[in-house]
Amino acid sequence: MTPVMGFLVILEQVIRYFQRQDLTRFQDYVINAGSAVLFTLMRVFLLTTSVHCFNWIFTNYALIDMPLHSVWTWLFSLLVVEFTYYWTHRALHEFNILWAAHQFHHMAEDVNITTTVRDSVVDLFIYAVFPLPLALLVPPPCLMVHIQFSLIYQVWLHNSVVGNLGFLEYVINTPRQHRVHHGRNAYCIDKNYGALLMIWDRMFGTYQTETGKIVFGVLSPTPKTYDSMILQFGYYRDVWRKFCKVEGFWNKMCALFAGPGWAPGKPRLGDIKDVPEVDYSLPKYSHDPYIADWKKVYIAYHSLVVVLGFYILGEHPYLRFSPEKGMIAILYVVYLLTSFGAVFDNRSWVAPLEISRCLAFLLFDYFLIYSVQWPIGPGQHLLLDVLMWTTRAAHLLSVMFWLGYWLRQWTGGESTDTDNQEYAVVGKGAKDVESETSSMTGINGYKLFAMILCFFLTAIPYLLAFMTRINSCNKMFNDLYYEH
């Protein structure tokens, strides 16, 4: 799945370029890719649990016995899975406590292929729990196929390059219709919940066509940070504050279980007249600080380590079937995303955080990766050793770099915490600007050159390992084919 996603991401950006659209920001890719790694790690465990739950419910409490190989069983499964997804998705929008989990997905102010996997861990749990009662009616294999297909299908819905698809718009969900779902224009609010089919939206009055330029994002203020954990869980604080602020038991329950736009005296989902008109003259992004190029290169390399390393390790039984090691991997990715957010936000504590994160990687490497037994040929062990020792050396060099950066902070040579800086106009719109003097610009140039050099030198083993992984998979499939 990772190579396919990578191809689609590149293809989308190429089409955007020729359509004269803005390209996706680097920091959005990092947040979405990090969410994708968490998404996949969590989904492995949730799918395993879901399969056991589906089988247990179906074996012990099935209300009807539908033949697995009947076409009607599969069509019925498709309809009930889509029906359940529709109401689950709608509940995530119409109950404030559930919206707290789902708003991270809608916080994206640029809809692209990677937005598909921009989901919070709570969101994934909700999507795994709600379909469980379907096992009373449908054989588990049918359910799992349609649930997985529904997820895969939604990948292509998140883009801004596909236009009107004609008669298909009347039957299935399309990127044009899903862009409406992600809009914060008044006519887009609480519309188009379907995954594959749009029949339920049409039946229950939530269908809406694209009638004008759409501005993506949420109505509530977006946190001015790139810390993924704050973006994922920060809205729970708003829910709690709303719960504490309103008086009376009924109002407090409404603060949790009414819509995000509810207020005392308002309808359950809020008043659509309260949705402000979109101001097209404002910048596309509500938070778009200046980020030095050397930081982008640094994070690009460490992101490459995580994404390709995860792809290489993800299918290994050592991690796939070990909940303890999988949980350690999840905690490390959370730590990494928090640290990357601090780098983007230019926090004063970014140096000690990155130092500790790089040292944590070495522990992670020693206890989880170093002991892995790889089913590879003798000629590939050299490549693996080069790959791993290059990665270890890169993390040790990163520790040394951040020690020097930290020392420079102490001596007053580096400015941090840009959230306290005043806004200034740069380029096409208002952006948060990192405080840098002209002398520091030259220093950043040297940093950028050094980071790019290290990036290419250390990326080569990863690219070779990636190609080796593909060749190994092809060899495995060929061996299986000729055996049969």
Coordinates of C-alpha atoms in Angstrom, one line a residue:
M1 CA 0.0 0.0 0.0
T2 CA 2.9 2.4 0.8
P3 CA 4.3 2.5 -2.8
V4 CA 0.8 3.0 -4.2
M5 CA 0.2 5.9 -1.9
G6 CA 3.5 7.4 -2.7
F7 CA 2.8 7.2 -6.4
L8 CA -0.6 8.8 -6.0
V9 CA 0.8 11.6 -3.9
I10 CA 3.4 12.4 -6.6
L11 CA 0.9 12.1 -9.4
E12 CA -1.5 14.4 -7.6
Q13 CA 1.1 17.1 -7.1
V14 CA 2.2 16.9 -10.8
I15 CA -1.4 17.4 -11.9
R16 CA -1.8 20.3 -9.4
Y17 CA 1.3 21.9 -10.9
F18 CA -0.1 21.7 -14.5
Q19 CA -3.5 22.9 -13.2
R20 CA -1.7 25.9 -11.6
Q21 CA -2.9 25.0 -8.1
D22 CA -0.9 25.5 -5.0
L23 CA 1.2 22.5 -4.0
T24 CA 0.7 20.8 -0.6
R25 CA 2.8 22.2 2.2
F26 CA 5.7 20.1 3.5
Q27 CA 4.5 20.3 7.1
D28 CA 1.1 19.0 6.1
Y29 CA 2.7 16.0 4.5
V30 CA 4.7 15.3 7.7
I31 CA 1.6 15.5 10.0
N32 CA -0.4 13.4 7.6
A33 CA 2.3 10.8 7.1
G34 CA 2.9 10.6 10.8
S35 CA -0.8 10.0 11.3
A36 CA -0.7 7.4 8.6
V37 CA 2.0 5.4 10.5
L38 CA -0.1 5.6 13.7
F39 CA -3.2 4.8 11.7
T40 CA -1.6 1.6 10.3
L41 CA -0.1 0.5 13.6
M42 CA -3.4 1.0 15.4
R43 CA -5.4 -0.6 12.6
V44 CA -3.4 -3.8 12.7
F45 CA -4.4 -4.4 16.3
L46 CA -8.0 -3.1 15.9
L47 CA -8.5 -5.4 12.8
T48 CA -7.2 -8.4 14.7
T49 CA -9.6 -7.6 17.6
S50 CA -12.5 -6.8 15.2
V51 CA -12.1 -10.2 13.4
H52 CA -12.3 -12.1 16.7
C53 CA -15.3 -10.0 17.8
F54 CA -17.1 -10.5 14.4
N55 CA -16.5 -14.3 14.5
W56 CA -17.6 -14.6 18.2
I57 CA -20.8 -12.6 17.6
F58 CA -21.6 -14.4 14.4
T59 CA -20.9 -17.9 15.8
N60 CA -22.9 -17.4 19.0
Y61 CA -25.7 -14.9 18.2
A62 CA -26.2 -14.8 14.4
L63 CA -29.9 -14.0 13.7
I64 CA -29.9 -15.3 10.1
D65 CA -27.7 -17.7 8.2
M66 CA -26.7 -16.2 4.9
P67 CA -24.7 -18.3 2.4
L68 CA -21.2 -16.9 2.1
H69 CA -20.9 -17.5 -1.6
S70 CA -24.2 -16.0 -2.6
V71 CA -24.2 -12.8 -4.7
W72 CA -27.1 -11.5 -2.6
T73 CA -25.2 -12.0 0.6
W74 CA -22.4 -9.8 -0.8
L75 CA -24.8 -7.1 -2.1
F76 CA -26.6 -7.1 1.3
S77 CA -23.3 -6.8 3.1
L78 CA -22.3 -3.8 0.9
L79 CA -25.5 -2.0 1.7
V80 CA -25.5 -2.6 5.4
V81 CA -21.8 -1.7 5.7
E82 CA -22.4 1.6 3.8
F83 CA -25.5 2.2 5.9
T84 CA -23.5 1.8 9.1
Y85 CA -20.6 3.9 7.9
Y86 CA -23.1 6.7 6.9
W87 CA -24.6 6.8 10.4
T88 CA -21.2 6.4 12.2
H89 CA -19.8 9.3 10.1
R90 CA -22.8 11.4 10.8
A91 CA -22.6 10.7 14.5
L92 CA -19.0 11.9 14.5
H93 CA -20.2 15.2 13.2
E94 CA -23.4 15.6 15.2
F95 CA -22.2 14.6 18.7
N96 CA -19.7 17.1 20.2
I97 CA -17.8 14.4 22.2
L98 CA -17.4 12.3 19.0
W99 CA -16.5 15.4 16.9
A100 CA -13.6 15.9 19.3
A101 CA -12.1 12.7 17.8
H102 CA -13.0 13.5 14.1
Q103 CA -12.2 17.2 13.9
F104 CA -8.5 16.4 13.4
H105 CA -9.4 14.9 10.0
H106 CA -11.3 18.0 9.0
M107 CA -8.7 20.4 10.4
A108 CA -6.8 20.0 7.1
E109 CA -7.0 23.2 5.2
D110 CA -5.6 21.5 2.1
V111 CA -7.4 18.3 1.0
N112 CA -5.0 15.9 -0.7
I113 CA -4.4 12.1 -1.0
T114 CA -2.6 12.0 2.4
T115 CA -5.6 13.6 4.1
T116 CA -7.3 10.1 3.9
V117 CA -5.2 8.8 6.7
R118 CA -5.2 11.9 8.8
D119 CA -7.3 10.3 11.5
S120 CA -7.1 10.4 15.3
V121 CA -6.6 7.1 17.2
V122 CA -10.0 7.6 18.9
D123 CA -11.6 8.0 15.4
L124 CA -10.2 4.7 14.4
F125 CA -11.5 3.0 17.5
I126 CA -15.0 4.4 16.9
Y127 CA -15.0 3.2 13.3
A128 CA -14.0 -0.3 14.5
V129 CA -16.7 -0.6 17.2
F130 CA -19.8 0.7 15.4
P131 CA -20.0 -2.1 12.7
L132 CA -19.8 -4.9 15.3
P133 CA -23.6 -5.5 15.5
L134 CA -23.5 -6.3 11.7
A135 CA -22.1 -9.7 12.6
L136 CA -25.6 -10.6 13.8
L137 CA -26.7 -10.6 10.1
V138 CA -23.7 -11.0 7.8
P139 CA -20.8 -13.5 7.7
P140 CA -17.5 -11.9 9.0
P141 CA -15.6 -12.4 5.7
C142 CA -18.1 -10.3 3.8
L143 CA -18.0 -7.6 6.4
M144 CA -14.2 -7.4 6.5
V145 CA -13.9 -7.2 2.7
H146 CA -16.4 -4.4 2.5
I147 CA -15.0 -2.5 5.4
Q148 CA -11.5 -2.7 4.0
F149 CA -12.7 -1.8 0.5
S150 CA -14.6 1.2 1.9
L151 CA -11.4 2.5 3.5
I152 CA -9.3 1.9 0.3
Y153 CA -11.9 3.6 -1.9
Q154 CA -11.8 6.8 0.1
V155 CA -8.1 7.4 -0.7
W156 CA -8.9 8.9 -4.1
L157 CA -11.8 11.0 -2.7
H158 CA -9.4 13.3 -1.0
N159 CA -8.0 15.5 -3.9
S160 CA -8.7 18.8 -5.6
V161 CA -7.8 17.8 -9.1
V162 CA -10.7 15.6 -10.2
G163 CA -13.7 17.5 -11.5
N164 CA -17.3 16.5 -12.5
L165 CA -17.6 12.8 -13.4
G166 CA -21.0 13.1 -15.0
F167 CA -23.5 10.3 -14.4
L168 CA -21.3 8.7 -11.8
E169 CA -22.1 11.6 -9.5
Y170 CA -25.6 10.3 -9.1
V171 CA -24.5 6.8 -7.8
I172 CA -21.2 6.8 -6.1
N173 CA -19.1 9.1 -4.0
T174 CA -16.6 11.2 -6.0
P175 CA -13.9 13.7 -5.1
R176 CA -16.2 16.6 -6.2
Q177 CA -18.8 15.5 -3.7
H178 CA -16.3 14.7 -0.9
R179 CA -14.8 18.2 -1.2
V180 CA -18.2 19.5 -0.2
H181 CA -18.0 17.4 3.0
H182 CA -14.6 19.0 3.9
G183 CA -15.7 22.6 3.2
R184 CA -16.5 25.2 5.9
N185 CA -18.8 27.2 3.6
A186 CA -22.3 27.4 5.0
Y187 CA -23.7 25.2 2.3
C188 CA -21.1 22.5 3.0
I189 CA -21.8 22.0 6.8
D190 CA -22.9 18.5 7.7
K191 CA -23.2 17.2 4.1
N192 CA -22.2 14.1 2.1
Y193 CA -21.3 11.5 4.7
G194 CA -21.3 8.5 2.4
A195 CA -18.1 6.4 1.7
L196 CA -18.8 4.5 -1.6
L197 CA -22.5 5.0 -2.2
M198 CA -24.5 8.3 -2.0
I199 CA -27.9 6.8 -1.7
W200 CA -28.1 7.2 2.1
D201 CA -27.3 10.9 1.8
R202 CA -30.0 11.4 -0.8
M203 CA -32.5 9.4 1.4
F204 CA -31.8 11.2 4.6
G205 CA -31.4 14.7 3.3
T206 CA -27.7 15.3 3.6
Y207 CA -26.7 15.3 0.0
Q208 CA -25.1 18.5 -1.5
T209 CA -23.5 19.2 -4.8
E210 CA -20.5 21.5 -5.3
T211 CA -21.9 24.9 -6.2
G212 CA -19.0 27.3 -5.7
K213 CA -15.4 27.7 -4.5
I214 CA -14.9 25.7 -1.3
V215 CA -12.7 26.7 1.6
F216 CA -11.5 23.7 3.6
G217 CA -11.1 23.4 7.4
V218 CA -13.2 23.7 10.5
L219 CA -15.3 26.6 11.9
S220 CA -13.6 26.6 15.3
P221 CA -10.2 28.3 15.6
T222 CA -7.4 26.0 14.6
P223 CA -4.6 25.7 17.1
K224 CA -1.5 27.6 16.0
T225 CA 0.8 24.6 16.3
Y226 CA 2.1 21.7 14.4
D227 CA 2.1 19.4 17.4
S228 CA 0.1 16.4 16.2
M229 CA -1.0 15.4 19.8
I230 CA -2.4 18.9 20.4
L231 CA -4.1 18.8 17.0
Q232 CA -5.6 15.4 17.7
F233 CA -6.7 15.8 21.3
G234 CA -6.8 19.6 21.9
Y235 CA -10.5 19.9 21.2
Y236 CA -11.4 17.7 24.2
R237 CA -10.3 20.7 26.3
D238 CA -12.8 22.8 24.5
V239 CA -15.5 20.2 25.2
W240 CA -14.7 20.1 28.9
R241 CA -14.7 23.9 29.1
K242 CA -18.1 24.0 27.4
F243 CA -19.4 21.3 29.8
C244 CA -18.2 23.3 32.8
K245 CA -19.5 26.7 31.6
V246 CA -23.1 25.8 30.9
E247 CA -25.5 25.4 33.8
G248 CA -28.1 22.7 34.4
F249 CA -27.9 18.9 33.8
W250 CA -29.7 19.1 30.4
N251 CA -27.4 21.8 29.1
K252 CA -24.3 19.8 30.3
M253 CA -25.5 16.7 28.5
C254 CA -26.1 18.8 25.4
A255 CA -22.5 20.2 25.7
L256 CA -21.4 16.5 25.2
F257 CA -24.0 15.0 23.0
A258 CA -25.4 17.9 20.9
G259 CA -23.6 19.2 17.8
P260 CA -20.4 21.3 18.0
G261 CA -22.4 24.4 17.1
W262 CA -24.9 24.0 19.9
A263 CA -25.3 26.6 22.6
P264 CA -28.1 27.2 25.2
G265 CA -31.2 28.3 23.3
K266 CA -30.0 27.0 20.0
P267 CA -31.2 23.9 18.0
R268 CA -29.4 20.6 18.7
L269 CA -27.0 21.0 15.7
G270 CA -26.7 24.8 16.1
D271 CA -28.1 27.5 13.8
I272 CA -26.7 27.5 10.3
K273 CA -27.2 31.2 10.2
D274 CA -24.4 31.5 12.8
V275 CA -21.9 30.1 10.2
P276 CA -19.8 33.1 9.1
E277 CA -19.5 33.9 5.4
V278 CA -16.2 32.7 3.8
D279 CA -13.7 35.5 3.2
Y280 CA -11.9 34.5 0.1
S281 CA -9.4 37.4 0.5
L282 CA -7.8 35.7 3.6
P283 CA -4.8 33.4 3.3
K284 CA -5.5 29.8 2.6
Y285 CA -3.9 28.7 5.8
S286 CA -4.8 30.0 9.3
H287 CA -1.3 29.0 10.6
D288 CA 1.6 29.3 8.1
P289 CA 4.8 30.3 9.9
Y290 CA 8.1 30.6 8.2
I291 CA 10.1 27.3 8.5
A292 CA 13.8 27.4 7.6
D293 CA 14.8 25.1 4.8
W294 CA 17.4 23.2 6.9
K295 CA 14.6 22.2 9.3
K296 CA 12.6 20.8 6.4
V297 CA 15.5 18.8 5.1
Y298 CA 16.3 17.5 8.6
I299 CA 12.7 16.4 9.2
A300 CA 12.5 15.0 5.7
Y301 CA 15.4 12.7 6.4
H302 CA 14.1 11.5 9.8
S303 CA 10.6 11.1 8.3
L304 CA 12.1 8.9 5.5
V305 CA 13.7 6.8 8.1
V306 CA 10.4 6.2 9.9
V307 CA 8.2 5.7 6.8
L308 CA 10.6 3.4 4.9
G309 CA 11.7 1.7 8.1
F310 CA 8.1 1.1 9.0
Y311 CA 7.4 -0.3 5.5
I312 CA 10.3 -2.7 5.8
L313 CA 9.5 -3.8 9.3
G314 CA 5.7 -3.5 9.1
E315 CA 5.0 -7.0 7.7
H316 CA 7.6 -8.7 9.9
P317 CA 6.0 -11.2 12.3
Y318 CA 8.4 -10.0 15.1
L319 CA 6.4 -6.7 15.2
R320 CA 3.1 -7.7 13.5
F321 CA 2.2 -10.3 16.1
S322 CA 3.6 -8.7 19.2
P323 CA 1.3 -6.3 20.9
E324 CA 4.0 -5.2 23.3
K325 CA 6.5 -4.3 20.6
G326 CA 3.7 -2.7 18.5
M327 CA 2.8 -0.5 21.4
I328 CA 6.4 0.6 21.9
A329 CA 6.5 1.5 18.2
I330 CA 3.3 3.6 18.6
L331 CA 4.7 5.4 21.6
Y332 CA 7.9 6.2 19.7
V333 CA 6.0 7.6 16.7
V334 CA 4.0 9.8 19.1
Y335 CA 7.2 11.0 20.6
L336 CA 8.6 11.7 17.2
L337 CA 5.6 13.6 16.0
T338 CA 5.6 15.8 19.2
S339 CA 9.3 16.5 18.6
F340 CA 8.8 17.3 14.9
G341 CA 6.0 19.7 16.0
A342 CA 8.4 21.4 18.3
V343 CA 10.9 21.8 15.4
F344 CA 8.3 23.4 13.2
D345 CA 7.0 25.6 16.0
N346 CA 10.6 26.6 16.9
R347 CA 10.0 25.9 20.6
S348 CA 12.6 26.8 23.2
W349 CA 12.7 23.2 24.4
V350 CA 13.1 21.7 20.9
A351 CA 16.9 20.9 21.4
P352 CA 16.5 18.7 24.5
L353 CA 13.4 17.1 23.1
E354 CA 15.2 16.1 19.8
I355 CA 18.3 14.9 21.7
S356 CA 16.1 12.7 23.9
R357 CA 14.2 11.5 20.8
C358 CA 17.3 10.5 18.9
L359 CA 18.6 8.7 22.0
A360 CA 15.2 7.0 22.3
F361 CA 15.6 5.8 18.8
L362 CA 18.9 4.1 19.7
L363 CA 17.1 2.3 22.5
F364 CA 14.3 1.4 20.2
D365 CA 16.8 0.1 17.7
Y366 CA 18.6 -2.0 20.3
F367 CA 15.6 -3.7 21.9
L368 CA 13.2 -3.9 18.9
I369 CA 15.1 -3.9 15.7
Y370 CA 18.6 -5.2 16.4
S371 CA 17.3 -8.6 17.6
V372 CA 15.1 -9.1 14.5
Q373 CA 15.9 -12.3 12.5
W374 CA 15.7 -11.3 8.8
P375 CA 14.7 -13.9 6.2
I376 CA 17.2 -12.6 3.7
G377 CA 20.1 -14.0 1.7
P378 CA 23.8 -13.7 2.7
G379 CA 24.4 -11.0 0.0
Q380 CA 21.8 -8.8 1.5
H381 CA 23.2 -8.7 5.1
L382 CA 25.9 -6.2 4.0
L383 CA 23.2 -3.8 2.7
L384 CA 21.2 -4.3 5.9
D385 CA 24.2 -3.5 8.1
V386 CA 25.1 -0.4 6.0
L387 CA 21.4 0.7 6.3
M388 CA 21.2 0.3 10.1
W389 CA 24.7 1.7 10.9
T390 CA 24.1 4.7 8.6
T391 CA 20.8 5.4 10.5
R392 CA 22.5 5.0 13.9
A393 CA 25.3 7.4 12.8
A394 CA 22.7 9.9 11.5
H395 CA 21.0 9.9 14.9
L396 CA 24.3 10.3 16.7
L397 CA 25.2 13.3 14.4
S398 CA 21.7 14.7 15.1
V399 CA 22.4 14.5 18.9
M400 CA 25.7 16.4 18.4
F401 CA 23.9 19.0 16.2
W402 CA 21.2 19.7 18.7
L403 CA 23.7 19.9 21.5
G404 CA 25.4 22.7 19.6
Y405 CA 22.1 24.3 18.8
W406 CA 21.2 24.2 22.5
L407 CA 24.5 25.7 23.5
R408 CA 23.8 28.5 21.0
Q409 CA 20.5 29.2 22.6
W410 CA 22.2 29.5 26.0
T411 CA 24.6 32.1 24.6
G412 CA 21.7 34.1 23.1
G413 CA 22.5 33.4 19.4
E414 CA 19.2 31.6 18.4
S415 CA 15.6 32.9 18.6
T416 CA 12.8 30.6 19.6
D417 CA 9.1 30.3 20.4
T418 CA 7.7 32.0 17.3
D419 CA 4.2 31.9 18.8
N420 CA 5.2 35.0 20.8
Q421 CA 6.4 36.9 17.7
E422 CA 4.2 39.4 16.0
Y423 CA 2.8 38.6 12.5
A424 CA 4.4 40.1 9.5
V425 CA 3.5 40.1 5.8
V426 CA 5.7 37.7 3.7
G427 CA 5.0 36.6 0.2
K428 CA 1.3 36.4 -0.7
G429 CA -0.2 36.7 2.7
A430 CA 0.2 37.1 6.4
K431 CA 2.4 34.5 8.0
D432 CA 4.1 33.9 11.3
V433 CA 7.7 34.8 10.8
E434 CA 10.6 33.2 12.6
S435 CA 12.8 35.9 14.0
E436 CA 16.1 35.7 12.1
T437 CA 18.7 38.4 11.5
S438 CA 20.6 38.7 8.2
S439 CA 23.7 37.1 9.7
M440 CA 21.6 34.1 10.8
T441 CA 20.4 33.7 7.2
G442 CA 23.9 32.9 6.1
I443 CA 24.2 30.4 9.0
N444 CA 21.0 28.8 7.9
G445 CA 22.4 28.4 4.4
Y446 CA 25.4 26.4 5.7
K447 CA 23.0 24.3 7.8
L448 CA 20.8 23.7 4.7
F449 CA 23.8 22.6 2.6
A450 CA 25.1 20.3 5.4
M451 CA 21.6 18.8 5.9
I452 CA 21.1 18.2 2.2
L453 CA 24.5 16.5 1.9
C454 CA 23.8 14.2 4.9
F455 CA 20.3 13.6 3.5
F456 CA 21.5 12.2 0.2
L457 CA 24.4 10.2 1.7
T458 CA 22.1 8.6 4.2
A459 CA 19.1 8.2 2.0
I460 CA 21.0 6.0 -0.5
P461 CA 21.0 2.8 1.7
Y462 CA 17.3 3.3 2.4
L463 CA 16.5 3.5 -1.3
L464 CA 18.6 0.4 -1.9
A465 CA 16.8 -1.4 0.9
F466 CA 13.5 -0.4 -0.5
M467 CA 14.3 -1.8 -3.9
T468 CA 15.6 -5.0 -2.2
R469 CA 12.3 -5.3 -0.3
I470 CA 10.4 -5.2 -3.6
N471 CA 12.8 -7.7 -5.3
S472 CA 12.4 -10.0 -2.3
C473 CA 8.6 -9.8 -2.5
N474 CA 8.7 -10.5 -6.3
K475 CA 11.0 -13.5 -5.7
M476 CA 8.7 -14.9 -3.0
F477 CA 5.6 -14.6 -5.2
N478 CA 7.5 -16.2 -8.2
D479 CA 8.5 -19.1 -6.0
L480 CA 5.0 -19.6 -4.8
Y481 CA 3.7 -19.5 -8.3
Y482 CA 6.1 -22.1 -9.6
E483 CA 5.5 -24.3 -6.6
H484 CA 1.8 -24.5 -7.6

